[in-house]
Amino acid sequence: NWQDFDQRFLGVLGAVGFTSFSGVSYVMMHNLRVILLASILGIFSFGVLGVVVLMLPIMLLGYLMANLATGGLSSWAIMAATVLPHGLLEIPVMVLAGAAIIRLGATPVAPARDMSIGEAVLRALADWTRILAGLILPLLLGAAVIEVMLTPLLTTLVMGR
């Protein structure tokens, strides 16, 4: 029954605390854990597994959108309401993180000419840390706020009609 979808949907999200500061911190920490896991895997696989981990949500989203379209729902409208608002910040974050992970993973194979492998890895790790602190964390915070505060409202507007 789609008539009372918006009240039920927002009620469930509110009951579990998703539409509050705890929801923002949960979403941000989840995304940060994914980036840290991808980074650790990238170090041991020359960056390859790190990029695969970052691509998994895109594959799942494509599968979901195809099933929604098959079911007769407007997958573009649903994606515009559920992914696009926070995706404008989160997708560039994943691209930046992926680039830093590839660099970190590839450094032992191709260090700079004037550095030892250890020095090159330390420099790549320092660059990764600067990118994480200066770009990724602030953008993840913005994406989490949008995902928790705006996305549920947009979802109810699109799905409730």
CSV table of N, CA and C in Angstrom, one decimal:
chain,number,residue,atom,x,y,z
A,1,ASN,N,0.8,-1.2,0.0
A,1,ASN,CA,0.0,0.0,0.0
A,1,ASN,C,0.9,1.2,0.0
A,2,TRP,N,0.9,2.0,-1.1
A,2,TRP,CA,1.7,3.2,-1.3
A,2,TRP,C,1.1,4.4,-0.7
A,3,GLN,N,-0.1,4.4,-0.3
A,3,GLN,CA,-0.8,5.6,0.2
A,3,GLN,C,-0.1,6.2,1.5
A,4,ASP,N,0.2,5.3,2.4
A,4,ASP,CA,0.8,5.8,3.7
A,4,ASP,C,2.3,5.4,3.8
A,5,PHE,N,2.9,5.3,2.6
A,5,PHE,CA,4.4,4.9,2.5
A,5,PHE,C,5.2,6.0,3.3
A,6,ASP,N,5.0,7.2,3.0
A,6,ASP,CA,5.8,8.3,3.6
A,6,ASP,C,5.8,8.3,5.1
A,7,GLN,N,4.6,8.1,5.7
A,7,GLN,CA,4.5,8.1,7.2
A,7,GLN,C,5.2,6.9,7.7
A,8,ARG,N,5.0,5.7,7.1
A,8,ARG,CA,5.7,4.5,7.6
A,8,ARG,C,7.2,4.6,7.4
A,9,PHE,N,7.6,5.1,6.3
A,9,PHE,CA,9.1,5.1,6.0
A,9,PHE,C,9.8,6.1,6.9
A,10,LEU,N,9.3,7.3,7.1
A,10,LEU,CA,9.9,8.3,8.0
A,10,LEU,C,9.7,7.8,9.5
A,11,GLY,N,8.7,7.1,9.8
A,11,GLY,CA,8.5,6.6,11.1
A,11,GLY,C,9.5,5.6,11.5
A,12,VAL,N,9.8,4.7,10.6
A,12,VAL,CA,10.8,3.6,10.8
A,12,VAL,C,12.2,4.3,10.9
A,13,LEU,N,12.5,5.2,10.0
A,13,LEU,CA,13.8,5.8,10.1
A,13,LEU,C,14.0,6.6,11.4
A,14,GLY,N,12.9,7.3,11.8
A,14,GLY,CA,13.0,8.0,13.1
A,14,GLY,C,13.1,7.1,14.3
A,15,ALA,N,12.4,6.0,14.2
A,15,ALA,CA,12.5,5.0,15.4
A,15,ALA,C,13.8,4.4,15.6
A,16,VAL,N,14.6,4.2,14.5
A,16,VAL,CA,15.9,3.7,14.7
A,16,VAL,C,17.0,4.8,14.8
A,17,GLY,N,16.6,6.0,14.8
A,17,GLY,CA,17.5,7.1,15.0
A,17,GLY,C,18.3,7.5,13.8
A,18,PHE,N,17.8,7.1,12.6
A,18,PHE,CA,18.6,7.4,11.4
A,18,PHE,C,18.5,8.9,11.1
A,19,THR,N,17.4,9.6,11.3
A,19,THR,CA,17.2,11.0,10.9
A,19,THR,C,17.7,11.9,12.1
A,20,SER,N,18.8,11.7,12.7
A,20,SER,CA,19.3,12.5,13.7
A,20,SER,C,20.9,12.5,13.6
A,21,PHE,N,21.5,13.2,14.6
A,21,PHE,CA,23.0,13.2,14.6
A,21,PHE,C,23.6,11.9,14.6
A,22,SER,N,23.0,10.9,15.3
A,22,SER,CA,23.5,9.6,15.4
A,22,SER,C,23.5,8.9,14.0
A,23,GLY,N,22.5,9.2,13.2
A,23,GLY,CA,22.4,8.7,11.9
A,23,GLY,C,23.5,9.3,11.0
A,24,VAL,N,23.8,10.6,11.2
A,24,VAL,CA,24.9,11.2,10.4
A,24,VAL,C,26.2,10.6,10.8
A,25,SER,N,26.5,10.4,12.1
A,25,SER,CA,27.7,9.8,12.5
A,25,SER,C,27.8,8.3,12.0
A,26,TYR,N,26.7,7.6,12.0
A,26,TYR,CA,26.7,6.2,11.5
A,26,TYR,C,27.1,6.1,10.0
A,27,VAL,N,26.4,7.0,9.2
A,27,VAL,CA,26.6,7.0,7.8
A,27,VAL,C,28.1,7.4,7.5
A,28,MET,N,28.6,8.4,8.2
A,28,MET,CA,29.9,8.9,7.9
A,28,MET,C,30.9,7.8,8.3
A,29,MET,N,30.7,7.2,9.5
A,29,MET,CA,31.7,6.1,9.9
A,29,MET,C,31.6,4.9,9.0
A,30,HIS,N,30.4,4.6,8.5
A,30,HIS,CA,30.3,3.5,7.6
A,30,HIS,C,31.2,3.8,6.3
A,31,ASN,N,31.0,5.0,5.8
A,31,ASN,CA,31.7,5.3,4.5
A,31,ASN,C,33.2,5.4,4.8
A,32,LEU,N,33.6,5.9,6.0
A,32,LEU,CA,35.0,5.9,6.3
A,32,LEU,C,35.6,4.5,6.5
A,33,ARG,N,34.9,3.6,7.1
A,33,ARG,CA,35.3,2.2,7.2
A,33,ARG,C,35.5,1.6,5.8
A,34,VAL,N,34.6,1.9,4.9
A,34,VAL,CA,34.8,1.3,3.6
A,34,VAL,C,36.1,1.8,2.9
A,35,ILE,N,36.3,3.1,3.1
A,35,ILE,CA,37.6,3.7,2.5
A,35,ILE,C,38.8,3.1,3.2
A,36,LEU,N,38.8,2.9,4.5
A,36,LEU,CA,39.9,2.4,5.2
A,36,LEU,C,40.1,0.9,4.8
A,37,LEU,N,39.0,0.1,4.6
A,37,LEU,CA,39.1,-1.3,4.2
A,37,LEU,C,39.7,-1.3,2.7
A,38,ALA,N,39.2,-0.4,1.9
A,38,ALA,CA,39.7,-0.4,0.5
A,38,ALA,C,41.2,0.0,0.5
A,39,SER,N,41.6,0.9,1.4
A,39,SER,CA,43.0,1.3,1.4
A,39,SER,C,43.9,0.2,1.9
A,40,ILE,N,43.5,-0.6,2.9
A,40,ILE,CA,44.3,-1.7,3.4
A,40,ILE,C,44.4,-2.8,2.3
A,41,LEU,N,43.2,-3.1,1.6
A,41,LEU,CA,43.3,-4.1,0.6
A,41,LEU,C,44.1,-3.6,-0.6
A,42,GLY,N,44.0,-2.3,-0.9
A,42,GLY,CA,44.8,-1.7,-2.0
A,42,GLY,C,46.3,-1.8,-1.8
A,43,ILE,N,46.7,-1.6,-0.6
A,43,ILE,CA,48.2,-1.7,-0.3
A,43,ILE,C,48.7,-3.1,-0.6
A,44,PHE,N,47.9,-4.1,-0.4
A,44,PHE,CA,48.4,-5.5,-0.6
A,44,PHE,C,48.1,-6.0,-2.0
A,45,SER,N,47.4,-5.2,-2.8
A,45,SER,CA,47.1,-5.7,-4.2
A,45,SER,C,47.4,-4.7,-5.2
A,46,PHE,N,48.3,-3.8,-5.0
A,46,PHE,CA,48.7,-2.8,-5.9
A,46,PHE,C,47.6,-1.9,-6.3
A,47,GLY,N,46.6,-1.7,-5.4
A,47,GLY,CA,45.5,-0.8,-5.6
A,47,GLY,C,44.3,-1.5,-6.2
A,48,VAL,N,44.4,-2.7,-6.8
A,48,VAL,CA,43.3,-3.3,-7.5
A,48,VAL,C,42.1,-3.6,-6.6
A,49,LEU,N,42.3,-4.3,-5.5
A,49,LEU,CA,41.2,-4.7,-4.6
A,49,LEU,C,40.6,-3.5,-4.0
A,50,GLY,N,41.4,-2.4,-3.8
A,50,GLY,CA,40.8,-1.2,-3.2
A,50,GLY,C,39.8,-0.6,-4.1
A,51,VAL,N,40.1,-0.5,-5.4
A,51,VAL,CA,39.2,0.0,-6.4
A,51,VAL,C,37.9,-0.9,-6.5
A,52,VAL,N,38.1,-2.2,-6.5
A,52,VAL,CA,37.0,-3.1,-6.6
A,52,VAL,C,36.0,-2.9,-5.4
A,53,VAL,N,36.5,-2.7,-4.2
A,53,VAL,CA,35.7,-2.4,-3.0
A,53,VAL,C,34.9,-1.1,-3.2
A,54,LEU,N,35.5,-0.1,-3.8
A,54,LEU,CA,34.8,1.2,-4.0
A,54,LEU,C,33.8,1.1,-5.1
A,55,MET,N,34.0,0.1,-6.1
A,55,MET,CA,33.0,-0.1,-7.2
A,55,MET,C,31.8,-0.9,-6.8
A,56,LEU,N,31.9,-1.7,-5.8
A,56,LEU,CA,30.8,-2.6,-5.4
A,56,LEU,C,29.4,-1.9,-5.2
A,57,PRO,N,29.4,-0.7,-4.6
A,57,PRO,CA,28.1,-0.1,-4.4
A,57,PRO,C,27.5,0.4,-5.8
A,58,ILE,N,28.3,0.7,-6.7
A,58,ILE,CA,27.9,1.1,-8.1
A,58,ILE,C,27.2,-0.1,-8.8
A,59,MET,N,27.9,-1.3,-8.6
A,59,MET,CA,27.3,-2.5,-9.2
A,59,MET,C,25.9,-2.8,-8.6
A,60,LEU,N,25.9,-2.7,-7.2
A,60,LEU,CA,24.6,-3.0,-6.5
A,60,LEU,C,23.5,-2.0,-6.9
A,61,LEU,N,23.9,-0.8,-7.1
A,61,LEU,CA,22.9,0.2,-7.5
A,61,LEU,C,22.4,0.0,-8.9
A,62,GLY,N,23.3,-0.4,-9.8
A,62,GLY,CA,22.8,-0.8,-11.2
A,62,GLY,C,21.9,-2.0,-11.1
A,63,TYR,N,22.1,-3.0,-10.3
A,63,TYR,CA,21.3,-4.1,-10.2
A,63,TYR,C,19.9,-3.7,-9.7
A,64,LEU,N,19.9,-2.9,-8.6
A,64,LEU,CA,18.7,-2.4,-8.0
A,64,LEU,C,17.8,-1.6,-9.0
A,65,MET,N,18.5,-0.7,-9.7
A,65,MET,CA,17.8,0.2,-10.7
A,65,MET,C,17.2,-0.7,-11.8
A,66,ALA,N,17.9,-1.7,-12.3
A,66,ALA,CA,17.4,-2.6,-13.3
A,66,ALA,C,16.1,-3.3,-12.8
A,67,ASN,N,16.2,-3.8,-11.6
A,67,ASN,CA,15.0,-4.5,-11.0
A,67,ASN,C,13.8,-3.5,-10.9
A,68,LEU,N,14.1,-2.3,-10.4
A,68,LEU,CA,13.0,-1.3,-10.3
A,68,LEU,C,12.4,-1.0,-11.7
A,69,ALA,N,13.2,-0.9,-12.7
A,69,ALA,CA,12.7,-0.6,-14.0
A,69,ALA,C,11.9,-1.8,-14.5
A,70,THR,N,12.4,-3.0,-14.2
A,70,THR,CA,11.6,-4.2,-14.6
A,70,THR,C,10.3,-4.3,-13.9
A,71,GLY,N,10.2,-3.8,-12.7
A,71,GLY,CA,9.0,-3.8,-11.9
A,71,GLY,C,8.0,-2.7,-12.3
A,72,GLY,N,8.4,-1.8,-13.2
A,72,GLY,CA,7.5,-0.8,-13.7
A,72,GLY,C,7.7,0.5,-13.0
A,73,LEU,N,8.6,0.6,-12.1
A,73,LEU,CA,8.9,1.9,-11.3
A,73,LEU,C,9.9,2.8,-12.1
A,74,SER,N,9.8,4.0,-11.9
A,74,SER,CA,10.7,4.9,-12.6
A,74,SER,C,12.1,4.9,-11.9
A,75,SER,N,13.0,4.1,-12.4
A,75,SER,CA,14.3,4.0,-11.7
A,75,SER,C,15.1,5.3,-11.8
A,76,TRP,N,14.9,6.2,-12.8
A,76,TRP,CA,15.6,7.4,-12.8
A,76,TRP,C,15.1,8.4,-11.7
A,77,ALA,N,13.8,8.4,-11.5
A,77,ALA,CA,13.3,9.3,-10.5
A,77,ALA,C,13.7,8.8,-9.1
A,78,ILE,N,13.7,7.5,-8.9
A,78,ILE,CA,14.1,7.0,-7.6
A,78,ILE,C,15.6,7.2,-7.4
A,79,MET,N,16.4,7.0,-8.4
A,79,MET,CA,17.8,7.3,-8.3
A,79,MET,C,18.1,8.8,-8.0
A,80,ALA,N,17.3,9.7,-8.7
A,80,ALA,CA,17.5,11.1,-8.5
A,80,ALA,C,17.1,11.5,-7.0
A,81,ALA,N,16.2,10.8,-6.4
A,81,ALA,CA,15.8,11.1,-5.1
A,81,ALA,C,16.7,10.5,-4.0
A,82,THR,N,17.1,9.2,-4.3
A,82,THR,CA,17.8,8.5,-3.2
A,82,THR,C,19.4,8.5,-3.3
A,83,VAL,N,19.9,8.8,-4.5
A,83,VAL,CA,21.4,8.7,-4.7
A,83,VAL,C,21.9,10.1,-5.1
A,84,LEU,N,21.3,10.8,-5.9
A,84,LEU,CA,21.9,12.0,-6.5
A,84,LEU,C,22.2,13.1,-5.4
A,85,PRO,N,21.4,13.4,-4.5
A,85,PRO,CA,21.7,14.4,-3.5
A,85,PRO,C,23.0,14.2,-2.8
A,86,HIS,N,23.2,13.1,-2.1
A,86,HIS,CA,24.4,12.9,-1.4
A,86,HIS,C,25.5,12.4,-2.4
A,87,GLY,N,25.1,11.8,-3.5
A,87,GLY,CA,26.1,11.3,-4.5
A,87,GLY,C,26.9,12.4,-5.1
A,88,LEU,N,26.4,13.6,-5.1
A,88,LEU,CA,27.2,14.7,-5.7
A,88,LEU,C,28.4,15.0,-4.9
A,89,LEU,N,28.4,14.6,-3.6
A,89,LEU,CA,29.6,14.7,-2.8
A,89,LEU,C,30.3,13.4,-2.6
A,90,GLU,N,29.5,12.3,-2.5
A,90,GLU,CA,30.1,11.0,-2.1
A,90,GLU,C,30.9,10.4,-3.3
A,91,ILE,N,30.4,10.6,-4.5
A,91,ILE,CA,31.0,10.0,-5.7
A,91,ILE,C,32.4,10.6,-5.9
A,92,PRO,N,32.5,11.9,-5.9
A,92,PRO,CA,33.9,12.5,-6.0
A,92,PRO,C,34.8,12.0,-4.9
A,93,VAL,N,34.3,11.8,-3.7
A,93,VAL,CA,35.1,11.3,-2.6
A,93,VAL,C,35.7,9.9,-2.9
A,94,MET,N,34.8,9.1,-3.5
A,94,MET,CA,35.3,7.7,-3.8
A,94,MET,C,36.3,7.8,-5.0
A,95,VAL,N,36.1,8.7,-5.9
A,95,VAL,CA,37.1,8.8,-7.0
A,95,VAL,C,38.5,9.3,-6.4
A,96,LEU,N,38.4,10.3,-5.5
A,96,LEU,CA,39.7,10.8,-4.9
A,96,LEU,C,40.3,9.7,-4.1
A,97,ALA,N,39.5,9.0,-3.3
A,97,ALA,CA,40.0,7.9,-2.5
A,97,ALA,C,40.6,6.8,-3.3
A,98,GLY,N,39.9,6.4,-4.4
A,98,GLY,CA,40.4,5.4,-5.3
A,98,GLY,C,41.8,5.8,-5.9
A,99,ALA,N,41.9,7.1,-6.3
A,99,ALA,CA,43.2,7.5,-6.9
A,99,ALA,C,44.3,7.4,-5.9
A,100,ALA,N,44.0,7.9,-4.6
A,100,ALA,CA,45.0,7.8,-3.6
A,100,ALA,C,45.4,6.3,-3.3
A,101,ILE,N,44.4,5.4,-3.3
A,101,ILE,CA,44.6,4.0,-3.0
A,101,ILE,C,45.5,3.4,-4.1
A,102,ILE,N,45.2,3.7,-5.4
A,102,ILE,CA,46.0,3.2,-6.5
A,102,ILE,C,47.4,3.7,-6.4
A,103,ARG,N,47.6,5.0,-6.0
A,103,ARG,CA,49.0,5.5,-5.9
A,103,ARG,C,49.7,4.8,-4.7
A,104,LEU,N,49.0,4.6,-3.6
A,104,LEU,CA,49.6,3.9,-2.4
A,104,LEU,C,49.9,2.5,-2.8
A,105,GLY,N,49.1,1.8,-3.5
A,105,GLY,CA,49.3,0.4,-3.9
A,105,GLY,C,50.4,0.2,-4.9
A,106,ALA,N,50.5,1.2,-5.8
A,106,ALA,CA,51.5,1.1,-6.9
A,106,ALA,C,52.9,1.6,-6.5
A,107,THR,N,53.0,2.3,-5.4
A,107,THR,CA,54.3,2.9,-5.1
A,107,THR,C,55.4,1.9,-4.8
A,108,PRO,N,55.1,0.7,-4.2
A,108,PRO,CA,56.2,-0.2,-4.0
A,108,PRO,C,56.8,-0.8,-5.3
A,109,VAL,N,55.9,-0.8,-6.4
A,109,VAL,CA,56.4,-1.3,-7.7
A,109,VAL,C,57.1,-0.3,-8.5
A,110,ALA,N,56.7,1.0,-8.3
A,110,ALA,CA,57.3,2.1,-9.1
A,110,ALA,C,57.6,3.3,-8.2
A,111,PRO,N,58.6,3.2,-7.3
A,111,PRO,CA,58.9,4.3,-6.5
A,111,PRO,C,59.6,5.4,-7.3
A,112,ALA,N,59.6,6.6,-6.8
A,112,ALA,CA,60.3,7.7,-7.4
A,112,ALA,C,61.8,7.4,-7.6
A,113,ARG,N,62.4,7.9,-8.6
A,113,ARG,CA,63.8,7.6,-8.9
A,113,ARG,C,64.8,7.9,-7.7
A,114,ASP,N,64.5,9.0,-7.1
A,114,ASP,CA,65.5,9.5,-6.1
A,114,ASP,C,65.1,9.0,-4.7
A,115,MET,N,64.2,8.0,-4.5
A,115,MET,CA,63.8,7.5,-3.2
A,115,MET,C,63.9,6.0,-3.2
A,116,SER,N,64.1,5.5,-1.9
A,116,SER,CA,64.0,4.1,-1.7
A,116,SER,C,62.5,3.7,-1.7
A,117,ILE,N,62.3,2.4,-1.7
A,117,ILE,CA,60.9,2.0,-1.7
A,117,ILE,C,60.2,2.4,-0.4
A,118,GLY,N,60.9,2.3,0.7
A,118,GLY,CA,60.4,2.7,2.0
A,118,GLY,C,60.0,4.2,2.0
A,119,GLU,N,60.9,5.0,1.5
A,119,GLU,CA,60.7,6.5,1.5
A,119,GLU,C,59.5,6.8,0.6
A,120,ALA,N,59.4,6.1,-0.5
A,120,ALA,CA,58.3,6.4,-1.5
A,120,ALA,C,57.0,5.9,-0.9
A,121,VAL,N,56.9,4.8,-0.2
A,121,VAL,CA,55.7,4.3,0.5
A,121,VAL,C,55.3,5.3,1.6
A,122,LEU,N,56.3,5.8,2.4
A,122,LEU,CA,56.0,6.7,3.4
A,122,LEU,C,55.4,8.0,2.8
A,123,ARG,N,56.0,8.5,1.7
A,123,ARG,CA,55.5,9.7,1.1
A,123,ARG,C,54.1,9.5,0.6
A,124,ALA,N,53.8,8.3,-0.1
A,124,ALA,CA,52.5,8.1,-0.6
A,124,ALA,C,51.5,7.9,0.6
A,125,LEU,N,51.9,7.3,1.7
A,125,LEU,CA,51.0,7.3,2.8
A,125,LEU,C,50.7,8.6,3.4
A,126,ALA,N,51.7,9.5,3.5
A,126,ALA,CA,51.5,10.9,3.9
A,126,ALA,C,50.6,11.6,3.0
A,127,ASP,N,50.7,11.5,1.7
A,127,ASP,CA,49.8,12.1,0.8
A,127,ASP,C,48.4,11.6,0.9
A,128,TRP,N,48.2,10.2,1.1
A,128,TRP,CA,46.9,9.6,1.4
A,128,TRP,C,46.3,10.2,2.6
A,129,THR,N,47.1,10.4,3.7
A,129,THR,CA,46.6,11.0,4.9
A,129,THR,C,46.1,12.4,4.7
A,130,ARG,N,46.9,13.2,4.0
A,130,ARG,CA,46.5,14.6,3.7
A,130,ARG,C,45.2,14.6,2.9
A,131,ILE,N,45.1,13.8,1.9
A,131,ILE,CA,43.9,13.8,1.1
A,131,ILE,C,42.7,13.3,2.0
A,132,LEU,N,42.9,12.4,2.8
A,132,LEU,CA,41.8,11.9,3.7
A,132,LEU,C,41.4,13.0,4.7
A,133,ALA,N,42.3,13.7,5.3
A,133,ALA,CA,42.0,14.7,6.3
A,133,ALA,C,41.5,16.0,5.6
A,134,GLY,N,42.0,16.4,4.5
A,134,GLY,CA,41.7,17.7,3.9
A,134,GLY,C,40.5,17.6,3.0
A,135,LEU,N,40.3,16.5,2.3
A,135,LEU,CA,39.2,16.5,1.3
A,135,LEU,C,38.1,15.4,1.6
A,136,ILE,N,38.6,14.2,1.9
A,136,ILE,CA,37.6,13.1,2.1
A,136,ILE,C,36.7,13.3,3.3
A,137,LEU,N,37.3,13.6,4.5
A,137,LEU,CA,36.5,13.7,5.7
A,137,LEU,C,35.5,14.8,5.6
A,138,PRO,N,35.9,16.0,5.2
A,138,PRO,CA,34.8,17.1,5.1
A,138,PRO,C,33.7,16.7,4.1
A,139,LEU,N,34.1,16.2,2.9
A,139,LEU,CA,33.1,15.8,1.9
A,139,LEU,C,32.2,14.7,2.4
A,140,LEU,N,32.8,13.7,3.1
A,140,LEU,CA,32.0,12.6,3.7
A,140,LEU,C,31.0,13.2,4.7
A,141,LEU,N,31.4,14.1,5.5
A,141,LEU,CA,30.5,14.7,6.5
A,141,LEU,C,29.3,15.4,5.8
A,142,GLY,N,29.6,16.2,4.8
A,142,GLY,CA,28.5,16.8,4.0
A,142,GLY,C,27.6,15.8,3.4
A,143,ALA,N,28.2,14.8,2.8
A,143,ALA,CA,27.4,13.7,2.2
A,143,ALA,C,26.5,13.0,3.2
A,144,ALA,N,27.0,12.8,4.4
A,144,ALA,CA,26.3,12.1,5.4
A,144,ALA,C,25.1,12.9,5.9
A,145,VAL,N,25.4,14.2,6.1
A,145,VAL,CA,24.3,15.1,6.5
A,145,VAL,C,23.2,15.1,5.4
A,146,ILE,N,23.5,15.2,4.2
A,146,ILE,CA,22.5,15.2,3.1
A,146,ILE,C,21.8,13.9,3.1
A,147,GLU,N,22.5,12.8,3.2
A,147,GLU,CA,21.9,11.5,3.1
A,147,GLU,C,21.0,11.2,4.2
A,148,VAL,N,21.2,11.7,5.4
A,148,VAL,CA,20.4,11.5,6.6
A,148,VAL,C,19.2,12.5,6.7
A,149,MET,N,19.5,13.7,6.3
A,149,MET,CA,18.5,14.8,6.5
A,149,MET,C,17.6,15.0,5.3
A,150,LEU,N,18.1,14.9,4.1
A,150,LEU,CA,17.4,15.2,2.9
A,150,LEU,C,16.9,14.0,2.1
A,151,THR,N,17.7,13.0,2.0
A,151,THR,CA,17.4,11.9,1.2
A,151,THR,C,16.1,11.2,1.6
A,152,PRO,N,15.8,11.0,2.9
A,152,PRO,CA,14.5,10.3,3.3
A,152,PRO,C,13.3,11.2,2.9
A,153,LEU,N,13.4,12.5,2.9
A,153,LEU,CA,12.3,13.4,2.5
A,153,LEU,C,12.1,13.3,1.0
A,154,LEU,N,13.2,13.3,0.3
A,154,LEU,CA,13.0,13.2,-1.2
A,154,LEU,C,12.5,11.8,-1.6
A,155,THR,N,12.9,10.8,-0.9
A,155,THR,CA,12.4,9.4,-1.1
A,155,THR,C,10.9,9.4,-0.9
A,156,THR,N,10.4,10.0,0.1
A,156,THR,CA,9.0,9.9,0.4
A,156,THR,C,8.2,10.7,-0.7
A,157,LEU,N,8.8,11.8,-1.2
A,157,LEU,CA,8.1,12.5,-2.2
A,157,LEU,C,8.0,11.7,-3.5
A,158,VAL,N,9.1,11.0,-3.9
A,158,VAL,CA,9.1,10.2,-5.1
A,158,VAL,C,8.3,8.9,-5.0
A,159,MET,N,8.5,8.2,-3.9
A,159,MET,CA,7.9,6.9,-3.7
A,159,MET,C,6.4,7.0,-3.2
A,160,GLY,N,6.1,8.1,-2.5
A,160,GLY,CA,4.8,8.3,-2.0
A,160,GLY,C,3.7,8.6,-2.9
A,161,ARG,N,4.1,9.0,-4.2
A,161,ARG,CA,3.1,9.3,-5.1
A,161,ARG,C,2.8,8.2,-6.1
